[in-house]
Short mmCIF file of C-alpha atoms in Angstrom, two decimals:
data_model
loop_
_atom_site.label_atom_id
_atom_site.label_comp_id
_atom_site.label_asym_id
_atom_site.label_seq_id
_atom_site.Cartn_x
_atom_site.Cartn_y
_atom_site.Cartn_z
CA GLU A 13 1.97 13.04 8.71
CA THR A 14 -0.59 11.48 6.38
CA GLY A 15 -3.70 11.98 8.49
CA VAL A 16 -3.90 8.27 9.32
CA THR A 17 -2.77 7.35 12.83
CA GLN A 18 -1.98 3.84 14.01
CA THR A 19 -1.37 2.64 17.55
CA PRO A 20 0.67 1.06 18.91
CA ARG A 21 3.74 1.54 16.72
CA HIS A 22 5.37 -1.58 18.10
CA LEU A 23 3.82 -4.65 19.71
CA VAL A 24 5.33 -7.86 21.05
CA MET A 25 2.86 -10.56 21.98
CA GLY A 26 2.86 -14.21 22.93
CA MET A 27 0.97 -16.80 20.95
CA THR A 28 -1.73 -17.05 23.62
CA ASN A 29 -2.27 -13.30 24.01
CA LYS A 30 -5.12 -11.17 22.72
CA LYS A 31 -4.34 -7.68 21.51
CA SER A 32 -5.87 -5.06 19.23
CA LEU A 33 -4.41 -2.67 16.67
CA LYS A 34 -6.09 0.68 16.22
CA CYS A 35 -6.32 2.96 13.20
CA GLU A 36 -7.89 6.41 13.04
CA GLN A 37 -8.41 8.84 10.16
CA HIS A 38 -10.09 12.22 10.08
CA LEU A 39 -9.72 12.82 6.36
CA GLY A 40 -13.38 12.22 5.63
CA HIS A 41 -12.56 9.06 3.70
CA ASN A 42 -15.18 6.36 3.28
CA ALA A 43 -12.90 3.36 2.76
CA MET A 44 -10.40 1.86 5.19
CA TYR A 45 -8.00 -1.03 4.72
CA TRP A 46 -5.70 -3.37 6.58
CA TYR A 47 -2.51 -4.50 4.82
CA LYS A 48 0.21 -6.88 5.96
CA GLN A 49 3.80 -6.20 4.92
CA SER A 50 6.35 -8.97 5.41
CA ALA A 51 9.99 -8.88 4.38
CA LYS A 52 10.52 -9.50 0.66
CA LYS A 53 6.80 -9.89 0.02
CA PRO A 54 4.31 -7.50 -1.57
CA LEU A 55 1.89 -5.59 0.53
CA GLU A 56 -0.95 -8.04 1.16
CA LEU A 57 -4.48 -6.70 1.30
CA MET A 58 -6.29 -8.22 4.27
CA PHE A 59 -9.59 -6.39 4.71
CA VAL A 60 -11.51 -3.55 3.10
CA TYR A 61 -14.29 -1.58 4.75
CA ASN A 62 -16.45 0.76 2.70
CA PHE A 63 -18.87 2.95 4.62
CA LYS A 64 -18.32 0.72 7.70
CA GLU A 65 -19.28 -2.41 5.78
CA GLN A 66 -16.71 -5.09 5.13
CA THR A 67 -16.44 -5.48 1.37
CA GLU A 68 -13.31 -7.60 1.17
CA ASN A 69 -11.81 -10.40 3.22
CA ASN A 70 -8.79 -11.68 1.38
CA SER A 71 -8.81 -15.22 2.79
CA VAL A 72 -7.42 -14.03 6.09
CA PRO A 73 -7.25 -16.56 8.97
CA SER A 74 -9.89 -16.13 11.65
CA ARG A 75 -7.24 -15.31 14.26
CA PHE A 76 -7.38 -11.83 12.68
CA SER A 77 -10.71 -10.13 13.33
CA PRO A 78 -11.43 -6.62 12.00
CA GLU A 79 -13.90 -4.15 13.42
CA CYS A 80 -15.07 -0.86 11.96
CA PRO A 81 -17.37 0.94 14.43
CA ASN A 82 -17.54 4.10 12.33
CA SER A 83 -16.00 5.52 9.19
CA SER A 84 -13.10 7.07 11.10
CA HIS A 85 -11.93 4.10 13.15
CA LEU A 86 -10.71 0.63 12.28
CA PHE A 87 -9.46 -2.09 14.59
CA LEU A 88 -7.70 -5.38 14.04
CA HIS A 89 -8.22 -7.82 16.90
CA LEU A 90 -5.53 -10.46 17.27
CA HIS A 91 -5.67 -13.76 19.13
CA THR A 92 -3.65 -16.98 19.16
CA LEU A 93 -1.25 -15.68 16.54
CA GLN A 94 1.67 -17.62 15.11
CA PRO A 95 5.30 -16.48 14.78
CA GLU A 96 4.83 -16.24 10.99
CA ASP A 97 2.26 -13.51 11.62
CA SER A 98 5.09 -11.21 12.66
CA ALA A 99 5.05 -8.33 10.16
CA LEU A 100 4.28 -4.66 9.69
CA TYR A 101 0.52 -4.09 9.70
CA LEU A 102 -0.51 -1.02 7.77
CA CYS A 103 -3.81 0.77 7.81
CA ALA A 104 -4.88 2.96 4.91
CA SER A 105 -7.86 5.04 3.89
CA SER A 106 -9.13 6.48 0.64
CA GLN A 107 -11.96 8.50 -0.78
CA ASP A 108 -14.45 7.26 -3.33
CA PRO A 109 -12.56 7.14 -6.66
CA LEU A 110 -15.71 8.25 -8.41
CA VAL A 111 -15.19 11.52 -6.55
CA THR A 112 -11.41 11.90 -6.80
CA GLY A 113 -10.80 10.20 -10.12
CA ASN A 114 -8.15 7.94 -8.67
CA THR A 115 -7.64 5.53 -5.83
CA GLU A 116 -4.99 7.38 -3.83
CA ALA A 117 -4.59 5.68 -0.47
CA PHE A 118 -3.17 7.35 2.61
CA PHE A 119 -1.21 5.00 4.84
CA GLY A 120 -0.50 5.11 8.54
CA GLN A 121 2.99 4.48 9.91
CA GLY A 122 2.10 0.89 10.72
CA THR A 123 2.34 -1.36 13.74
CA ARG A 124 5.45 -3.53 13.86
CA LEU A 125 4.14 -6.80 15.34
CA THR A 126 6.38 -9.51 16.74
CA VAL A 127 4.82 -12.79 17.85
CA VAL A 128 6.99 -14.80 20.24
CA GLY B 27 -6.36 -12.89 -9.28
CA GLN B 28 -3.86 -10.19 -9.98
CA SER B 29 -0.09 -10.41 -10.40
CA LEU B 30 2.49 -7.69 -10.86
CA GLU B 31 6.15 -7.83 -11.77
CA GLN B 32 8.77 -5.18 -11.15
CA PRO B 33 12.56 -5.39 -10.70
CA SER B 34 13.66 -6.05 -7.14
CA GLU B 35 16.58 -3.62 -7.08
CA VAL B 36 17.89 -0.71 -9.14
CA THR B 37 20.98 1.42 -8.58
CA ALA B 38 21.43 4.84 -10.20
CA VAL B 39 23.72 7.82 -9.90
CA GLU B 40 22.70 11.13 -8.35
CA GLY B 41 21.48 13.53 -11.01
CA ALA B 42 20.67 10.76 -13.48
CA ILE B 43 17.35 9.41 -14.76
CA VAL B 44 15.94 6.02 -13.79
CA GLN B 45 12.93 4.10 -15.08
CA ILE B 46 11.17 1.44 -13.00
CA ASN B 47 8.97 -0.88 -15.03
CA CYS B 48 5.86 -2.72 -13.94
CA THR B 49 3.94 -5.38 -15.85
CA TYR B 50 0.68 -6.76 -14.61
CA GLN B 51 -1.89 -9.45 -15.26
CA THR B 52 -5.38 -8.78 -14.07
CA SER B 53 -9.03 -8.68 -14.99
CA GLY B 54 -11.30 -5.72 -14.50
CA PHE B 55 -8.39 -3.29 -14.63
CA TYR B 56 -9.19 0.18 -13.36
CA GLY B 57 -5.85 1.96 -12.93
CA LEU B 58 -2.16 1.80 -12.00
CA SER B 59 -0.67 3.67 -9.06
CA TRP B 60 2.84 4.21 -7.75
CA TYR B 61 3.90 4.52 -4.11
CA GLN B 62 7.18 5.38 -2.43
CA GLN B 63 8.25 3.88 0.88
CA HIS B 64 11.37 4.86 2.79
CA ASP B 65 12.83 2.38 5.25
CA GLY B 66 10.74 2.43 8.40
CA GLY B 67 8.14 4.70 6.85
CA ALA B 68 4.65 4.41 5.44
CA PRO B 69 3.99 4.10 1.71
CA THR B 70 3.13 7.47 0.20
CA PHE B 71 1.21 8.00 -3.01
CA LEU B 72 3.16 9.30 -6.01
CA SER B 73 0.93 9.02 -9.06
CA TYR B 74 -2.03 7.39 -10.71
CA ASN B 75 -2.75 6.47 -14.34
CA GLY B 76 -6.27 5.54 -15.33
CA LEU B 77 -5.76 6.20 -19.03
CA ASP B 78 -2.92 5.48 -21.46
CA GLY B 79 -0.16 8.02 -21.58
CA LEU B 80 2.21 9.97 -19.44
CA GLU B 81 1.42 11.81 -16.21
CA GLU B 82 4.03 14.27 -14.98
CA THR B 83 4.43 15.58 -11.45
CA GLY B 84 7.62 17.52 -10.97
CA ARG B 85 10.64 15.22 -11.25
CA PHE B 86 8.44 12.12 -11.36
CA SER B 87 6.45 10.87 -14.35
CA SER B 88 4.35 7.75 -14.74
CA PHE B 89 3.28 6.02 -17.91
CA LEU B 90 0.60 3.47 -18.70
CA SER B 91 -0.16 1.29 -21.69
CA ARG B 92 -3.35 -0.63 -21.04
CA SER B 93 -3.01 -2.69 -24.23
CA ASP B 94 0.44 -3.88 -23.12
CA SER B 95 -0.50 -4.25 -19.42
CA TYR B 96 2.60 -2.20 -18.71
CA GLY B 97 3.58 0.94 -16.91
CA TYR B 98 6.65 2.67 -15.63
CA LEU B 99 7.76 5.29 -13.17
CA LEU B 100 10.39 7.73 -14.38
CA LEU B 101 12.48 9.64 -11.88
CA GLN B 102 14.59 12.52 -13.19
CA GLU B 103 17.41 14.53 -11.60
CA LEU B 104 17.83 11.86 -8.97
CA GLN B 105 18.56 12.97 -5.44
CA MET B 106 19.96 10.95 -2.56
CA LYS B 107 16.61 11.27 -0.78
CA ASP B 108 14.98 9.32 -3.62
CA SER B 109 16.60 6.15 -2.24
CA ALA B 110 13.54 4.14 -1.23
CA SER B 111 11.31 1.30 -2.34
CA TYR B 112 8.84 1.98 -5.12
CA PHE B 113 5.67 -0.06 -5.50
CA CYS B 114 3.33 -0.26 -8.44
CA ALA B 115 -0.25 -1.14 -7.58
CA VAL B 116 -3.22 -2.06 -9.70
CA THR B 117 -6.82 -1.33 -8.92
CA ALA B 118 -8.95 -4.07 -10.42
CA GLY B 119 -12.02 -6.11 -9.75
CA GLY B 120 -13.57 -3.27 -7.82
CA TYR B 121 -12.79 0.36 -7.23
CA GLN B 122 -11.19 -0.15 -3.87
CA LYS B 123 -9.38 -3.44 -4.39
CA VAL B 124 -5.75 -2.42 -4.75
CA THR B 125 -3.03 -5.04 -5.23
CA PHE B 126 0.62 -4.10 -4.76
CA GLY B 127 3.75 -5.41 -6.46
CA THR B 128 6.76 -6.65 -4.50
CA GLY B 129 8.49 -3.29 -4.80
CA THR B 130 11.72 -2.04 -6.37
CA LYS B 131 14.45 -0.92 -4.01
CA LEU B 132 16.17 2.09 -5.55
CA GLN B 133 19.60 3.04 -4.35
CA VAL B 134 20.94 6.42 -5.43
CA ILE B 135 24.71 6.68 -5.24
CA PRO B 136 26.90 9.81 -5.40
#
């Protein structure tokens, strides 16, 4: 248990569906992230939110839409996805490295997404 | 952009020592981290190096040479439970921009 909770753990959706992934942390962290993990590929950073403000969008297609209503919650809204979007989507959070001295990130268990 | 290279697979014997290397190319380097991920699990933080030298945490040590853009993770007294994927990650171009390598799958055999 890392303190970062993701729901659902597994999701199967059609290409015309709309769904949302949820991430929650109560570690008091100010930064939250979405990563995509595909087989035989590195973890790909998708979005970074710092104090609820999006500070990074790593050229992610618009069919992925993040939302950060407060510093403890992060959503990833999905619509009209493609089969190649099937992957493990990981949420992470971290504290300000100026405070901790490093950039340790705490990951959730991920949502295994399958697009059919 | 950033790029990292690490071996894709390593096999080692239980009780032995294994070193996993990581080389990187980046600008605005801030630090190098290591994460462990078991099959089906979430990545978990192992270590961080912001300065040159060796950091030791129990059976695991991590080393960084900023001038060589190189680091490694050293695992001693290997146990079967150490079988997992190990990722190096650089923080660069901003405190919270972390880029991961492709991971090294370590298999520990009896």
